XYZ file of C-alpha atoms in Angstrom:
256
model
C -51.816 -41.220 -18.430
C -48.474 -43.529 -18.106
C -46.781 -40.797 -20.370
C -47.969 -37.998 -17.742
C -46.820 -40.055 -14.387
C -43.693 -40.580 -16.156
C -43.056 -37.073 -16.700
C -44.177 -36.026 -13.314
C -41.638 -38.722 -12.019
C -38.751 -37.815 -14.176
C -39.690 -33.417 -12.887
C -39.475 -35.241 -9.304
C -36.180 -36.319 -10.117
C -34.734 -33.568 -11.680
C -35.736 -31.641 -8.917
C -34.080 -34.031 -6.173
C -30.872 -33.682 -7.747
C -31.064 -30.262 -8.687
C -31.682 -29.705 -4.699
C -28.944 -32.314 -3.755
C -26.287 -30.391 -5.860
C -27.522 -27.057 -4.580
C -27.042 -28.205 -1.053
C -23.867 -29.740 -2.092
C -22.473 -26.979 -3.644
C -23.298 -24.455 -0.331
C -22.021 -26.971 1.832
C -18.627 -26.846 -0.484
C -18.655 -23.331 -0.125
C -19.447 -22.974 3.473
C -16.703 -25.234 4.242
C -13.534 -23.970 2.859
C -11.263 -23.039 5.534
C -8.631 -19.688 5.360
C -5.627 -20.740 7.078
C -2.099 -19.037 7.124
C 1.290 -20.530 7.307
C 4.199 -20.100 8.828
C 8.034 -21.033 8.678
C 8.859 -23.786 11.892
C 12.860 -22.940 11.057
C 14.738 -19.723 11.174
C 18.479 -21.184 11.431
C 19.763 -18.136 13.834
C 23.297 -19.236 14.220
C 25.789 -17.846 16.880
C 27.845 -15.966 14.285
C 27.956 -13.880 11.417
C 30.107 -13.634 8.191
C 33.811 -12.851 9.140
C 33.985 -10.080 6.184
C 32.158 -6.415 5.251
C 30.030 -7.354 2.496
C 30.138 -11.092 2.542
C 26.653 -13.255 2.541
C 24.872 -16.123 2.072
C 21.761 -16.957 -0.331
C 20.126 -20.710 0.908
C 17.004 -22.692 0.008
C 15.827 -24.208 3.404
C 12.784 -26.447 4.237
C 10.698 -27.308 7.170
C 7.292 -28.458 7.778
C 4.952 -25.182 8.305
C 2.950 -23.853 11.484
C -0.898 -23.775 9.637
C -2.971 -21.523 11.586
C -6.404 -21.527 10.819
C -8.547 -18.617 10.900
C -11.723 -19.208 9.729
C -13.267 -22.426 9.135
C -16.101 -21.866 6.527
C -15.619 -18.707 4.576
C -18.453 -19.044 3.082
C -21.068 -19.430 6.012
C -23.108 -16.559 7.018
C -21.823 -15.885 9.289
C -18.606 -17.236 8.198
C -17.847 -20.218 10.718
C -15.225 -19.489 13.882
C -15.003 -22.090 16.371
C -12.013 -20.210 17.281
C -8.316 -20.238 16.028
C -6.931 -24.059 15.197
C -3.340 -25.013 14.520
C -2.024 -27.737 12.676
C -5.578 -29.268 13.247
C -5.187 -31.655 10.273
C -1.556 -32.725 10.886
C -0.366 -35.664 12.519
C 2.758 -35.985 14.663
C 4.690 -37.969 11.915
C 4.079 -35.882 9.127
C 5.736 -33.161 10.773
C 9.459 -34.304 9.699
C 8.511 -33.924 6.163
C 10.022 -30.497 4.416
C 6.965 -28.942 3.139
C 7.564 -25.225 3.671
C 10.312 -24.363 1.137
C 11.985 -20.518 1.482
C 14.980 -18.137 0.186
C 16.694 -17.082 3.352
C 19.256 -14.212 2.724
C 22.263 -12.865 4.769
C 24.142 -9.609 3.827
C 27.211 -8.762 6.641
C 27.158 -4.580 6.209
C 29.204 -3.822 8.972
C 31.914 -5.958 10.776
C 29.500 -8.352 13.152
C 26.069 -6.880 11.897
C 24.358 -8.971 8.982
C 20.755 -7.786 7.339
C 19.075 -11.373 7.235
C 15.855 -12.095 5.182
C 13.879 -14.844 6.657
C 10.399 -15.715 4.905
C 8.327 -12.384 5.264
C 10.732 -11.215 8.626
C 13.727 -9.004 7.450
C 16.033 -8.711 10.700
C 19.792 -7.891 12.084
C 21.782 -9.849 13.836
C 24.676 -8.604 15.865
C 27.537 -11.582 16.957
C 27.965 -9.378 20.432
C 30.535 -12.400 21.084
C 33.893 -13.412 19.606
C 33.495 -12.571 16.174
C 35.818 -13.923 13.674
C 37.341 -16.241 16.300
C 37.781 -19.706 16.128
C 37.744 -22.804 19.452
C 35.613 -20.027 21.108
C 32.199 -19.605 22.103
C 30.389 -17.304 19.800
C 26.837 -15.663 20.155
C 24.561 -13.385 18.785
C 21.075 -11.677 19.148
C 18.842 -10.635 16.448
C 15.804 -8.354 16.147
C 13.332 -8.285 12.951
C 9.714 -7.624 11.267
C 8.030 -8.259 8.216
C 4.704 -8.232 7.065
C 2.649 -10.400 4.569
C -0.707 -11.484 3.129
C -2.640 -14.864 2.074
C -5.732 -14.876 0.534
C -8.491 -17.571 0.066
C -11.796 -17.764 -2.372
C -14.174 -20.478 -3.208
C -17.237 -19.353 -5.672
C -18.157 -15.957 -4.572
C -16.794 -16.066 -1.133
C -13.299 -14.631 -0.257
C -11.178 -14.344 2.427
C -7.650 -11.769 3.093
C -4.996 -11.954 6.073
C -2.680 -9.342 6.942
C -0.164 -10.981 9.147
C 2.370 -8.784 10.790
C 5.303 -10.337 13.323
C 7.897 -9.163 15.494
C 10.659 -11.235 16.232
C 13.028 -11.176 19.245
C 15.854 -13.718 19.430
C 19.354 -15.120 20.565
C 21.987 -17.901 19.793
C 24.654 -19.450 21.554
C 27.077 -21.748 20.354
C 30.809 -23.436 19.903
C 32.939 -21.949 17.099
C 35.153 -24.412 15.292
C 37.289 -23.252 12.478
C 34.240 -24.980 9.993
C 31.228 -25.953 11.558
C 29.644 -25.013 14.650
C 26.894 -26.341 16.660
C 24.392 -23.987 18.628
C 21.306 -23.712 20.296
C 18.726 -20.856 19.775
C 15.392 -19.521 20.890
C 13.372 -17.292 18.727
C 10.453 -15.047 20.212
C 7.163 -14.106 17.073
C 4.483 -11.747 18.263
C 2.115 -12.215 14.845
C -1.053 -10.218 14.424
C -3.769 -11.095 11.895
C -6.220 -8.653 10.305
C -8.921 -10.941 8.473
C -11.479 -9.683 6.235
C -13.879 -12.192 4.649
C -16.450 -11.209 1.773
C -19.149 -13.477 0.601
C -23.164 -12.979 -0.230
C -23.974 -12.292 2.907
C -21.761 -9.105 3.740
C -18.536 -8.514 5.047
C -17.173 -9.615 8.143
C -13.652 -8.944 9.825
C -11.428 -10.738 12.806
C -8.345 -9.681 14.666
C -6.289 -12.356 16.335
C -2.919 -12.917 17.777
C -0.611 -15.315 18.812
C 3.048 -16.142 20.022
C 5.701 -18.437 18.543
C 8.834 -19.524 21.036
C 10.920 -22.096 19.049
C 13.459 -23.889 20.615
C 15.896 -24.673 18.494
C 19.657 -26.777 18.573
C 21.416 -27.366 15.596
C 25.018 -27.417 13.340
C 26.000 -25.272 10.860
C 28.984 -24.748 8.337
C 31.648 -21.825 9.004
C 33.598 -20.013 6.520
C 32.574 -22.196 3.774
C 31.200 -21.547 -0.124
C 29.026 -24.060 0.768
C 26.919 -22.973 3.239
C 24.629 -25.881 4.962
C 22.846 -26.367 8.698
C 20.611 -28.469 10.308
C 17.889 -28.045 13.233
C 16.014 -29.530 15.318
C 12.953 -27.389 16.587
C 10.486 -27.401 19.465
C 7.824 -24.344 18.661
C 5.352 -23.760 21.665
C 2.197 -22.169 20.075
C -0.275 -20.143 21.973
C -3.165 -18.106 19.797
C -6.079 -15.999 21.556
C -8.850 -18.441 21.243
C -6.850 -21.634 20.732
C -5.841 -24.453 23.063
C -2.187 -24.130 23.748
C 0.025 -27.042 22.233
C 3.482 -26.957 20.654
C 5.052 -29.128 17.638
C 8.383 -30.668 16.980
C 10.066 -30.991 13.565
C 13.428 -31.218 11.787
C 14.809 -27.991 9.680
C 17.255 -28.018 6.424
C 19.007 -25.466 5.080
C 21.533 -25.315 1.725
C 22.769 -22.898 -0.012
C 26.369 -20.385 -1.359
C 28.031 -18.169 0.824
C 30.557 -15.437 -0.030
């Protein structure tokens, strides 16, 4: 009889925690967020390389814009309590370099550069005193690029197309090496999100805006080619409570 209770105990048991990690488990799955991010720091100076042909490549780092999207991918349906940004950052933690990137520059006509920044491949014209020195300089650049991020946790999975336009213009002092600016940079992004888990498949468009304000210094005419911003990004997505966020920019790299 003891042997039988025991048994029936211990099958009790076994079931509890069977249950317990089953519950666990879903609510593991249920919870993993899909969130997208984006660069804080686009270092648009006021001028572009004095020669045809010359360019820059440059490592540069900045803490990212996170944007999330959907806040339990595995939920059916998947959990939305509409779009969040930088919901799990603090204030400090936003001088810390975090987003890391290649940023390109390629001058292909006198004043006109091809620049590659993150997913965004844009040209900037220096409308303004170009290849003058004690001057004011300035410039204005146009660009789109397009990218995805994808998410998964068990059998759920989540994919974001993210496509942004960019609009933008600098203004700044020309010294013969170094000059300091100011910029503001206009992104238009649009997400397509399509999330797959057990329960079907479910999709979500949203959109936002991106102004950054940005003043900073950069080198001039140099093989080493360094800068450094300070940047005020005002944030305002279709569903989310309008805020903005403040961080610090670096940028490092060869120019030619």
């Amino acid at each position: 009889m003891k042997n039988i209770m025991g048994k029936s105990l211990r099958n009790k048991a076994g079931n509890k925690i069977a249950l317990l990690v089953l519950l666990a488990s879903g609510l593991i799955v249920s919870g993993c967020t899909h969130s997208i991010e984006m660069n804080s720091a686009h270092f648009i100076t006021p001028m572009t390389n004095d020669n045809q042909w010359g360019g820059m490549v440059a490592l540069s780092g900045a803490k990212p814009t996170t944007v999330m999207l959907v806040e339990g991918i595995g939920s059916n349906p998947p959990v939305r309590n509409g779009v969040k940004i930088n919901d799990d950052i603090n204030s400090t933690e936003l001088i810390l370099l975090e987003y890391l990137d290649v940023d390109l520059k390629l001058s292909v006509y006198p004043s006109v550069e091809v620049t590659v920044d993150s997913e965004v491949v844009g040209v900037k014209w220096q409308f303004l005193n170009h290849r003058q020195s004690d001057t004011v300089l300035a410039s204005l650049l146009v660009g789109y690029g397009s990218r995805s991020k994808e998410s998964s946790t068990g059998t759920a999975k989540a994919k974001t197309e993210l496509q942004t336009t960019r609009t933008g213009v600098s203004v700044g002092y020309g010294f013969a090496e170094w000059a300091p600016y100011a910029s503001f940079v206009y992104d238009q992004h649009k997400t397509k999100t399509e999330v797959n888990n057990n329960s079907g498949k479910f999709n979500y468009d949203d959109k936002g805006t991106h102004q950054n304000i940005s003043i900073g210094v950069s080198t001039r005419g140099q093989a080493l080619a360094a800068a450094l911003e300070f940047n005020h990004v005002m944030l305002d997505w279709d569903g989310a409570k309008k805020t903005s966020q403040d961080g610090i920019g670096i940028q490092l790299g060869y120019q030619w």
